[in-house]
Amino acid sequence: MSILTKILGDASTKFVKTTQGVVARVNALEGEISALTDEQLKAKTQEFKQCLGVISENSEAEKNETLDDILPEAFAVVRETAKRLLGQRHFDVQLIGGLALHQGKIAEMKTGEGKTLVATLPIYLNALTGKGAHAVTVNDYLARRDAVWMGQIYNFLGLSVGVLNNQTSYLYDPTHTDAEKDKERDTEGSFKVVHEFLRPCSRREAYAADILYGTNNEYGFDYLRDNIAHRPEEQVQRLDPLARHHFAIVDEVDSILIDEARTPLIISAPYGESEKLYGTFAQVARSLTKEADYTVDEKFKSISLTDEGITRAEKMLGVENIYTDKGIKYVHHLETAVRAKALFELDRDYVVRDGEIVIVDEFTGRLQPGRRWSEGLHQAIEAKEGVEVKEESRTFATITLQNYFRLYQKLAGMTGTAQTSAEEFLKVYGLEVISIPTNKPSRREDLGDYIFQTEAGKISAAVKKVKELNQQGQPVLIGTSSIEKNELLSAYFKKEGIEHKVLNAKNHEEEGNVIAGAGRQGSVVIATNMAGRGVDIKLGGPTPTPEEQEEVKNLGGLFVLGTERHDARRIDDQLRGRSGRQGDQGTTQFYVSLEDDLMRVFGSDRIKGMMGRFGIPEDEPIQNRLVSRALEGAQAKIEGFNFDMRKHLLEYDDVVSHQRQTIYDRRNQILLGGKTEIDEFIANATELLPIPDEDKERLVAGVNKKREELGEEKFVVLARQTILQVIDMFWVEHLEAIDYLRGSVRLRAYGQRDPLVEFKKEGLSLFKEMELAIFGNSLELLAKVEGELKTETVKVQEVHNQAELILNATNSNSKSNPGSAKAEPAKPHDKVGRNDPCPCGSGKKYKKCCGQ
């Protein structure tokens, strides 16, 4: 702790002090609110809305108070409702957590402190505005569980609750039952899992609810789908821009906004058949040898081909010089195939399920079905594993989670582990991290690391320890870093006759039930990094009797044994946090070896030499502060490196984000607007287009003639369809051009030029050219198109086909001269090099003409 912090106090301590007055006001209201009847308590919601001016009564003038004005009473109302319906009363520290969330901060609350209940306070308060409040969870199960559990509070107080799940949406309805699901119970044991209280509904109905629970991916993908819609009724998120992204609380905020931040959400569709080259280069990669033919940098997760490796590949491919004879395409295929071989492991980075490669999230251990690595890597891994190589796809819409959640007017988050990433939360999202005190003092004992020379020695010692604890009846949760290690330990346990359950990406559907039962006497659970985030582990089991709880407490509570340190300290802290909830007893310890990835890559040779000199047996541990400090130093290095990488990616994505917002805003004006918006677009097109006056007059005359022929109403419909399709066509092309630019500007660093500056400059130039192309093609089409365009729902897979039809129907070179009928654009499927003469006959290079 710095001297300045000691003198002034840290931000969390200051925040807790400043909230004491508000907490006292909430507590002072408790007696008054408790005396209300159920009907009087329910009526408070309407009263609050009147105070806020959301609704008004003729008999009384609107007060137009702020949320902060009504906060103490609103919190008191939610607390009283929770007491009556759930038998749970918000502790003072939970009120403080609710205040942090309402103010748009991250509340760091330890496991078992009741984050789900805390969120009801700011969610109810902010939902009173009528603009909606979004709760973001890490998986579908938690979205359903929390909506049903906390939905009782909101429903009682007259607010509607929706749920977004993959493929399905629900509204909370306490009268809804489903006989098929009657016997299913959630891990808390207090209510049925889902269908009993959740009624299926449309996606749009779910978004119209006052409060909405869903996963980060569902919110993000709905946003992207809404922005490729061709009819207003196809959009599901709220149409009012101020209510679309009003307030959101992100649960497990570090997992969603940091761990998953590097993976963009992408809507794509097949584009052409996959090439046989992937199989060819997979065979080449198999024949190459590490060190001799290529080197691997595990710190930066990259590979470099040696001269010998390039020569060997050239002989196998039958080419003399891969760089000059086949160009960048073959080099890219070769490097990608070697990356797939050297850096991506089966059952660690991906699994093969039903003949498909399914990505495993490196931080949570969860499967990511539907996600695919880009730039041909996914196809290279498919070829490596001998499964069908899928068609290459074309991106129609994409956004990073970082930029999606920055759309919200007010964003907040909850997690048990945020302080180690406080700098990133503040710099990237403007979110301050506040550590909320625990309700009861922690009684968990965090033992020092046990360090072993070898992996085998570590596993042997871990099995011995687990067997010893299991014989005593103490529950044990073992954390592993991969599916492979998970299953290896399981095999050892079976050999030793230790009954256990395994939880990893292959059976993550059972996650809630397995983790919730991890506190039972004699329980042994092996879990990957996800370790049931968001699910409470109660000593004695999901619904323990006082006797069962006491028995496990007397045994020492839950013992958490980590078998490897993770790249990020947060993941280690999350695993430790499974033990010692709400003042319970518990113990945690990590078993690490010098052969673990973290020590192997980042550990010093001095430490390895020291262990060898002492002559310590491989299954005998030592506890050494020097080694522990080296581990923590390695983690800090990796965290810093990953932060820099995410920050670097965000700087590039911010360029695209601004362009995306401009296009989406313009697109929504056309989609949701009428004659005024169409006329404004046409006026802008004629003013901004650098074309000869005679061509401009011809286009304007053609558009006006079309308006007279069709009549105003039909013309507006036709213009809307035309403009939207042109925007979509050029935006897809622009995304590809930007992606290509992003890859190429990196090389400019060799010429002493800043790649980011170059990217911003050329990205802006490409965007301006695209805007002119959109205006020019729209005018040309509006002047020429005959009849009416199709009005049926436009599916994602159809976007490219329609774009191609427009291209072929447009008799112009959109960039150089939208008014000219001489240059006919090349078809998208023509194989033309970027620097080749354009086949349209304009005399320009393809990339400067129809390749735009």
Coordinates of N, CA and C in Angstrom, one line a residue, residues 132-295:
G132 N -36.2 0.2 -19.3 CA -35.6 -1.1 -19.3 C -34.3 -1.2 -18.5
A133 N -34.1 -2.4 -17.9 CA -32.9 -2.7 -17.2 C -32.5 -4.1 -17.6
H134 N -31.2 -4.2 -18.0 CA -30.7 -5.5 -18.5 C -29.7 -6.2 -17.5
A135 N -30.0 -7.4 -17.2 CA -29.0 -8.2 -16.4 C -28.3 -9.2 -17.3
V136 N -27.0 -9.2 -17.2 CA -26.2 -10.0 -18.2 C -25.5 -11.1 -17.4
T137 N -25.8 -12.4 -17.8 CA -25.2 -13.6 -17.1 C -24.2 -14.3 -18.0
V138 N -23.5 -15.3 -17.5 CA -22.5 -16.0 -18.3 C -23.0 -17.2 -19.0
N139 N -24.2 -17.7 -18.6 CA -24.8 -18.8 -19.4 C -26.4 -18.8 -19.3
D140 N -27.0 -19.6 -20.2 CA -28.4 -19.6 -20.2 C -29.1 -20.1 -18.9
Y141 N -28.4 -21.0 -18.3 CA -29.0 -21.6 -17.0 C -29.1 -20.5 -16.0
L142 N -28.1 -19.7 -15.8 CA -28.1 -18.6 -14.8 C -29.2 -17.6 -15.2
A143 N -29.3 -17.3 -16.4 CA -30.3 -16.3 -16.9 C -31.7 -16.8 -16.5
R144 N -32.0 -18.1 -16.7 CA -33.3 -18.6 -16.3 C -33.5 -18.6 -14.8
R145 N -32.4 -19.1 -14.1 CA -32.5 -19.3 -12.7 C -32.7 -17.9 -12.0
D146 N -31.9 -16.9 -12.4 CA -32.0 -15.6 -11.7 C -33.4 -14.9 -12.0
A147 N -33.9 -15.1 -13.3 CA -35.1 -14.5 -13.7 C -36.3 -15.1 -12.9
V148 N -36.2 -16.4 -12.7 CA -37.3 -17.1 -11.9 C -37.2 -16.7 -10.4
W149 N -36.0 -16.8 -9.9 CA -35.7 -16.6 -8.5 C -36.1 -15.1 -8.1
M150 N -35.5 -14.2 -8.8 CA -35.7 -12.7 -8.5 C -36.9 -12.2 -9.1
G151 N -37.4 -12.9 -10.1 CA -38.7 -12.5 -10.8 C -39.9 -12.4 -9.8
Q152 N -39.8 -13.2 -8.8 CA -40.9 -13.2 -7.8 C -41.0 -11.7 -7.2
I153 N -39.8 -11.1 -6.9 CA -39.8 -9.8 -6.4 C -40.4 -8.8 -7.4
Y154 N -39.8 -8.8 -8.6 CA -40.3 -7.8 -9.6 C -41.8 -8.0 -9.9
N155 N -42.2 -9.2 -10.1 CA -43.6 -9.5 -10.4 C -44.5 -9.0 -9.4
F156 N -44.2 -9.2 -8.1 CA -45.0 -8.7 -7.0 C -45.1 -7.2 -7.0
L157 N -44.0 -6.5 -7.4 CA -44.1 -5.1 -7.5 C -44.6 -4.5 -8.8
G158 N -45.1 -5.4 -9.6 CA -45.7 -4.9 -10.9 C -44.9 -4.7 -12.1
L159 N -43.6 -5.2 -12.1 CA -42.7 -5.1 -13.2 C -42.6 -6.4 -13.9
S160 N -42.6 -6.3 -15.3 CA -42.5 -7.5 -16.1 C -41.0 -8.0 -16.2
V161 N -40.8 -9.3 -16.4 CA -39.5 -9.9 -16.5 C -39.4 -10.8 -17.7
G162 N -38.3 -10.5 -18.5 CA -38.1 -11.4 -19.7 C -36.8 -12.1 -19.6
V163 N -36.6 -13.2 -20.4 CA -35.4 -14.0 -20.4 C -35.0 -14.3 -21.8
L164 N -33.7 -14.0 -22.1 CA -33.2 -14.4 -23.5 C -32.4 -15.6 -23.3
N165 N -32.7 -16.7 -24.0 CA -31.9 -17.9 -24.1 C -31.6 -18.2 -25.6
N166 N -30.7 -19.0 -25.8 CA -30.3 -19.3 -27.2 C -31.5 -20.0 -27.9
Q167 N -32.0 -19.4 -28.9 CA -33.2 -19.8 -29.7 C -34.5 -19.6 -29.0
T168 N -34.6 -19.3 -27.7 CA -35.8 -19.2 -27.0 C -35.9 -18.0 -26.2
S169 N -37.1 -17.4 -26.0 CA -37.3 -16.3 -25.1 C -38.5 -16.6 -24.2
Y170 N -38.5 -16.0 -23.0 CA -39.5 -16.3 -22.1 C -40.0 -15.0 -21.4
L171 N -41.2 -15.0 -20.8 CA -41.6 -14.0 -19.9 C -41.9 -14.7 -18.6
Y172 N -41.6 -14.1 -17.5 CA -41.9 -14.6 -16.1 C -43.4 -14.6 -15.9
D173 N -43.9 -15.8 -15.6 CA -45.4 -15.9 -15.4 C -45.6 -16.9 -14.3
P174 N -46.0 -16.5 -13.1 CA -46.1 -17.4 -12.0 C -47.3 -18.4 -12.2
T175 N -48.2 -18.1 -13.1 CA -49.3 -19.0 -13.4 C -49.0 -20.1 -14.4
H176 N -47.8 -19.9 -15.1 CA -47.5 -20.9 -16.1 C -46.9 -22.2 -15.6
T177 N -47.4 -23.3 -16.0 CA -46.8 -24.6 -15.6 C -46.5 -25.4 -16.8
D178 N -45.6 -26.4 -16.6 CA -45.3 -27.3 -17.7 C -45.1 -28.7 -17.0
A179 N -46.1 -29.6 -17.2 CA -46.1 -30.9 -16.6 C -44.8 -31.7 -16.8
E180 N -44.2 -31.5 -18.0 CA -43.0 -32.2 -18.4 C -41.8 -31.8 -17.5
K181 N -41.9 -30.6 -16.9 CA -40.7 -30.1 -16.2 C -41.0 -30.1 -14.6
D182 N -42.2 -30.6 -14.2 CA -42.6 -30.5 -12.8 C -41.5 -31.0 -11.8
K183 N -40.8 -32.1 -12.2 CA -39.9 -32.8 -11.3 C -38.5 -32.1 -11.3
E184 N -38.3 -31.3 -12.3 CA -37.0 -30.6 -12.4 C -36.9 -29.5 -11.4
R185 N -35.8 -29.5 -10.6 CA -35.6 -28.5 -9.6 C -34.2 -27.8 -9.8
D186 N -34.1 -26.6 -9.5 CA -32.8 -25.9 -9.7 C -31.9 -26.2 -8.5
T187 N -30.6 -25.8 -8.6 CA -29.6 -26.2 -7.7 C -29.8 -25.6 -6.3
E188 N -30.6 -24.6 -6.2 CA -30.9 -24.0 -4.9 C -32.0 -24.8 -4.2
G189 N -32.8 -25.6 -5.0 CA -33.8 -26.5 -4.4 C -35.1 -25.7 -4.0
S190 N -35.2 -24.4 -4.3 CA -36.3 -23.6 -3.8 C -37.4 -23.4 -4.8
F191 N -37.1 -23.7 -6.1 CA -38.1 -23.5 -7.1 C -37.7 -24.4 -8.3
K192 N -38.6 -24.6 -9.2 CA -38.3 -25.4 -10.4 C -37.5 -24.7 -11.4
V193 N -36.7 -25.4 -12.2 CA -35.7 -24.9 -13.0 C -36.2 -23.8 -13.9
V194 N -37.1 -24.1 -14.8 CA -37.4 -23.1 -15.8 C -38.9 -23.1 -16.1
H195 N -39.3 -24.0 -16.9 CA -40.5 -23.9 -17.6 C -41.8 -23.7 -16.8
E196 N -41.7 -24.0 -15.5 CA -42.8 -23.9 -14.7 C -43.3 -22.4 -14.5
F197 N -42.3 -21.5 -14.4 CA -42.7 -20.1 -14.3 C -42.3 -19.3 -15.4
L198 N -41.8 -19.9 -16.5 CA -41.4 -19.1 -17.7 C -42.3 -19.5 -18.9
R199 N -43.0 -18.5 -19.4 CA -43.8 -18.7 -20.6 C -43.1 -18.3 -21.9
P200 N -43.0 -19.2 -22.9 CA -42.3 -18.8 -24.1 C -43.0 -17.6 -24.7
C201 N -42.2 -16.7 -25.3 CA -42.7 -15.5 -26.0 C -41.8 -15.1 -27.1
S202 N -42.1 -14.1 -27.8 CA -41.3 -13.6 -28.9 C -40.1 -12.9 -28.4
R203 N -39.1 -12.7 -29.2 CA -37.9 -12.0 -28.8 C -38.2 -10.6 -28.5
R204 N -39.1 -10.0 -29.3 CA -39.4 -8.6 -29.1 C -40.2 -8.4 -27.8
E205 N -41.1 -9.3 -27.4 CA -41.8 -9.2 -26.2 C -40.8 -9.2 -25.0
A206 N -39.8 -10.1 -25.1 CA -38.8 -10.2 -24.0 C -38.1 -8.9 -23.8
Y207 N -37.7 -8.2 -24.9 CA -37.0 -6.9 -24.8 C -38.0 -5.8 -24.3
A208 N -39.2 -6.0 -24.6 CA -40.2 -5.0 -24.1 C -40.4 -5.0 -22.6
A209 N -40.0 -6.1 -22.0 CA -40.2 -6.3 -20.5 C -39.4 -5.2 -19.8
D210 N -39.9 -4.9 -18.6 CA -39.2 -3.9 -17.8 C -37.8 -4.3 -17.4
I211 N -37.6 -5.6 -17.2 CA -36.4 -6.2 -16.7 C -36.1 -7.4 -17.6
L212 N -34.8 -7.5 -18.1 CA -34.5 -8.6 -19.0 C -33.2 -9.3 -18.5
Y213 N -33.2 -10.6 -18.4 CA -32.1 -11.4 -18.1 C -31.6 -12.2 -19.4
G214 N -30.3 -12.2 -19.6 CA -29.8 -12.9 -20.8 C -28.3 -13.0 -20.8
T215 N -27.7 -13.8 -21.7 CA -26.3 -13.8 -21.8 C -25.7 -12.7 -22.6
N216 N -24.4 -12.4 -22.5 CA -23.8 -11.4 -23.2 C -23.9 -11.6 -24.7
N217 N -23.7 -12.9 -25.1 CA -23.8 -13.2 -26.6 C -25.2 -13.0 -27.2
E218 N -26.2 -13.3 -26.4 CA -27.6 -13.1 -26.9 C -27.9 -11.6 -27.2
Y219 N -27.5 -10.8 -26.2 CA -27.7 -9.3 -26.4 C -26.9 -8.8 -27.6
G220 N -25.6 -9.2 -27.7 CA -24.8 -8.8 -28.8 C -25.2 -9.2 -30.1
F221 N -25.6 -10.5 -30.3 CA -26.1 -11.0 -31.6 C -27.4 -10.4 -32.0
D222 N -28.3 -10.2 -31.0 CA -29.6 -9.5 -31.3 C -29.3 -8.1 -31.9
Y223 N -28.4 -7.4 -31.3 CA -28.0 -6.1 -31.8 C -27.5 -6.1 -33.3
L224 N -26.7 -7.1 -33.6 CA -26.2 -7.2 -34.9 C -27.3 -7.6 -35.9
R225 N -28.1 -8.6 -35.5 CA -29.2 -9.0 -36.3 C -30.2 -7.9 -36.6
D226 N -30.4 -7.1 -35.6 CA -31.3 -5.9 -35.8 C -30.8 -5.0 -36.8
N227 N -29.5 -4.9 -37.0 CA -28.9 -4.0 -37.9 C -28.6 -4.6 -39.3
I228 N -29.1 -5.8 -39.5 CA -29.2 -6.3 -40.9 C -30.6 -6.6 -41.3
A229 N -31.6 -6.1 -40.4 CA -33.0 -6.3 -40.7 C -33.4 -5.4 -41.9
H230 N -34.4 -5.9 -42.7 CA -34.9 -5.1 -43.8 C -36.4 -4.6 -43.5
R231 N -36.9 -5.0 -42.4 CA -38.3 -4.5 -42.0 C -38.2 -4.2 -40.5
P232 N -38.9 -3.1 -40.1 CA -38.9 -2.8 -38.7 C -39.4 -3.9 -37.8
E233 N -40.4 -4.7 -38.3 CA -40.9 -5.8 -37.4 C -39.9 -6.9 -37.2
E234 N -38.8 -6.9 -38.0 CA -37.7 -7.9 -37.8 C -36.8 -7.6 -36.6
Q235 N -36.8 -6.3 -36.2 CA -36.0 -5.9 -35.1 C -36.6 -6.3 -33.8
V236 N -35.8 -6.7 -32.9 CA -36.3 -7.2 -31.6 C -35.9 -6.3 -30.4
Q237 N -34.8 -5.6 -30.5 CA -34.5 -4.7 -29.4 C -35.3 -3.5 -29.5
R238 N -35.5 -2.7 -28.4 CA -36.4 -1.6 -28.4 C -36.0 -0.6 -29.5
L239 N -37.1 0.0 -30.1 CA -36.9 0.9 -31.2 C -36.4 2.3 -30.8
D240 N -36.8 2.7 -29.6 CA -36.4 4.0 -29.0 C -34.9 3.9 -28.7
P241 N -34.1 4.7 -29.3 CA -32.6 4.6 -29.1 C -32.3 4.9 -27.6
L242 N -33.0 5.7 -26.9 CA -32.7 6.0 -25.5 C -33.1 4.8 -24.6
A243 N -33.9 3.9 -25.0 CA -34.3 2.8 -24.2 C -33.7 1.5 -24.7
R244 N -32.9 1.5 -25.8 CA -32.3 0.3 -26.3 C -31.2 -0.1 -25.5
H245 N -30.3 0.8 -25.0 CA -29.2 0.5 -24.2 C -29.1 1.4 -23.0
H246 N -30.1 1.3 -22.1 CA -30.3 2.2 -21.0 C -29.4 1.9 -19.8
F247 N -29.6 0.7 -19.2 CA -28.8 0.3 -18.0 C -28.6 -1.2 -18.0
A248 N -27.4 -1.6 -17.7 CA -27.0 -3.0 -17.7 C -26.1 -3.3 -16.5
I249 N -26.4 -4.4 -15.9 CA -25.5 -5.0 -14.8 C -24.9 -6.3 -15.4
V250 N -23.6 -6.3 -15.4 CA -23.0 -7.5 -16.0 C -22.5 -8.4 -14.8
D251 N -23.1 -9.6 -14.6 CA -22.6 -10.5 -13.6 C -21.3 -11.2 -14.1
E252 N -20.5 -11.5 -13.2 CA -19.1 -12.1 -13.5 C -18.5 -11.2 -14.6
V253 N -18.4 -9.9 -14.2 CA -18.0 -8.9 -15.2 C -16.6 -9.1 -15.7
D254 N -15.7 -9.7 -14.9 CA -14.4 -9.9 -15.4 C -14.3 -11.0 -16.5
S255 N -15.2 -12.0 -16.3 CA -15.2 -13.1 -17.3 C -15.7 -12.5 -18.7
I256 N -16.8 -11.7 -18.6 CA -17.4 -11.2 -19.8 C -16.7 -10.0 -20.5
L257 N -16.3 -9.0 -19.7 CA -15.7 -7.8 -20.3 C -14.2 -7.9 -20.4
I258 N -13.5 -8.9 -19.8 CA -12.1 -9.0 -20.0 C -11.7 -10.4 -20.6
D259 N -12.1 -11.5 -20.0 CA -11.7 -12.8 -20.6 C -12.2 -13.0 -22.0
E260 N -13.5 -12.6 -22.2 CA -14.1 -12.8 -23.6 C -13.9 -11.6 -24.5
A261 N -13.2 -10.6 -24.1 CA -13.2 -9.3 -24.8 C -12.5 -9.5 -26.1
R262 N -11.5 -10.4 -26.2 CA -10.8 -10.5 -27.5 C -11.5 -11.3 -28.6
T263 N -12.6 -11.9 -28.2 CA -13.4 -12.7 -29.2 C -14.6 -11.9 -29.7
P264 N -14.5 -11.4 -30.9 CA -15.6 -10.6 -31.4 C -16.9 -11.5 -31.8
L265 N -18.0 -10.9 -31.7 CA -19.3 -11.5 -32.1 C -19.3 -11.3 -33.6
I266 N -19.6 -12.3 -34.4 CA -19.6 -12.2 -35.8 C -20.8 -13.0 -36.4
I267 N -21.5 -12.3 -37.3 CA -22.6 -12.9 -38.1 C -22.0 -13.1 -39.5
S268 N -22.0 -14.4 -39.9 CA -21.4 -14.7 -41.2 C -22.2 -15.8 -41.8
A269 N -22.0 -16.0 -43.1 CA -22.7 -17.1 -43.8 C -21.7 -17.7 -44.8
P270 N -21.9 -18.9 -45.2 CA -21.0 -19.6 -46.2 C -20.8 -18.7 -47.4
Y271 N -19.5 -18.8 -47.9 CA -19.2 -18.0 -49.1 C -18.2 -18.8 -49.9
G272 N -18.7 -19.6 -50.8 CA -17.9 -20.5 -51.7 C -17.5 -21.7 -51.0
E273 N -17.1 -22.8 -51.7 CA -16.7 -24.0 -51.2 C -15.3 -23.9 -50.6
S274 N -15.1 -24.7 -49.5 CA -13.7 -24.7 -48.9 C -12.7 -25.3 -49.9
E275 N -11.5 -24.8 -49.8 CA -10.5 -25.2 -50.7 C -9.8 -26.5 -50.3
K276 N -9.3 -27.3 -51.3 CA -8.6 -28.5 -50.9 C -7.2 -28.2 -50.3
L277 N -6.8 -26.9 -50.4 CA -5.5 -26.5 -49.9 C -5.4 -26.8 -48.4
Y278 N -6.5 -26.8 -47.6 CA -6.4 -27.0 -46.2 C -5.9 -28.4 -45.9
G279 N -6.4 -29.4 -46.6 CA -5.9 -30.8 -46.4 C -4.5 -30.9 -46.9
T280 N -4.1 -30.3 -48.0 CA -2.8 -30.4 -48.5 C -1.8 -29.8 -47.5
F281 N -2.1 -28.7 -46.9 CA -1.1 -28.0 -46.0 C -1.2 -28.7 -44.6
A282 N -2.3 -29.4 -44.3 CA -2.3 -30.1 -43.0 C -1.3 -31.3 -43.1
Q283 N -1.2 -31.9 -44.3 CA -0.2 -33.0 -44.5 C 1.2 -32.4 -44.4
V284 N 1.4 -31.3 -45.0 CA 2.8 -30.7 -45.0 C 3.2 -30.4 -43.5
A285 N 2.2 -29.8 -42.8 CA 2.5 -29.5 -41.4 C 2.9 -30.7 -40.5
R286 N 2.2 -31.8 -40.8 CA 2.5 -33.1 -40.1 C 3.9 -33.5 -40.3
S287 N 4.5 -33.2 -41.4 CA 5.8 -33.7 -41.7 C 6.9 -32.8 -41.2
L288 N 6.5 -31.6 -40.7 CA 7.5 -30.7 -40.2 C 7.8 -30.9 -38.7
T289 N 9.0 -30.7 -38.4 CA 9.5 -30.9 -37.0 C 9.8 -29.6 -36.3
K290 N 9.4 -29.6 -35.0 CA 9.7 -28.4 -34.2 C 11.2 -28.2 -34.0
E291 N 11.6 -27.0 -34.0 CA 13.0 -26.5 -33.9 C 13.7 -26.6 -35.2
A292 N 13.6 -27.8 -35.9 CA 14.3 -27.9 -37.1 C 13.6 -27.2 -38.3
D293 N 12.3 -27.3 -38.3 CA 11.5 -26.7 -39.4 C 10.7 -25.4 -39.0
Y294 N 10.5 -25.3 -37.7 CA 9.8 -24.1 -37.2 C 10.0 -24.0 -35.7
T295 N 9.9 -22.8 -35.2 CA 10.1 -22.5 -33.8 C 8.8 -22.0 -33.3

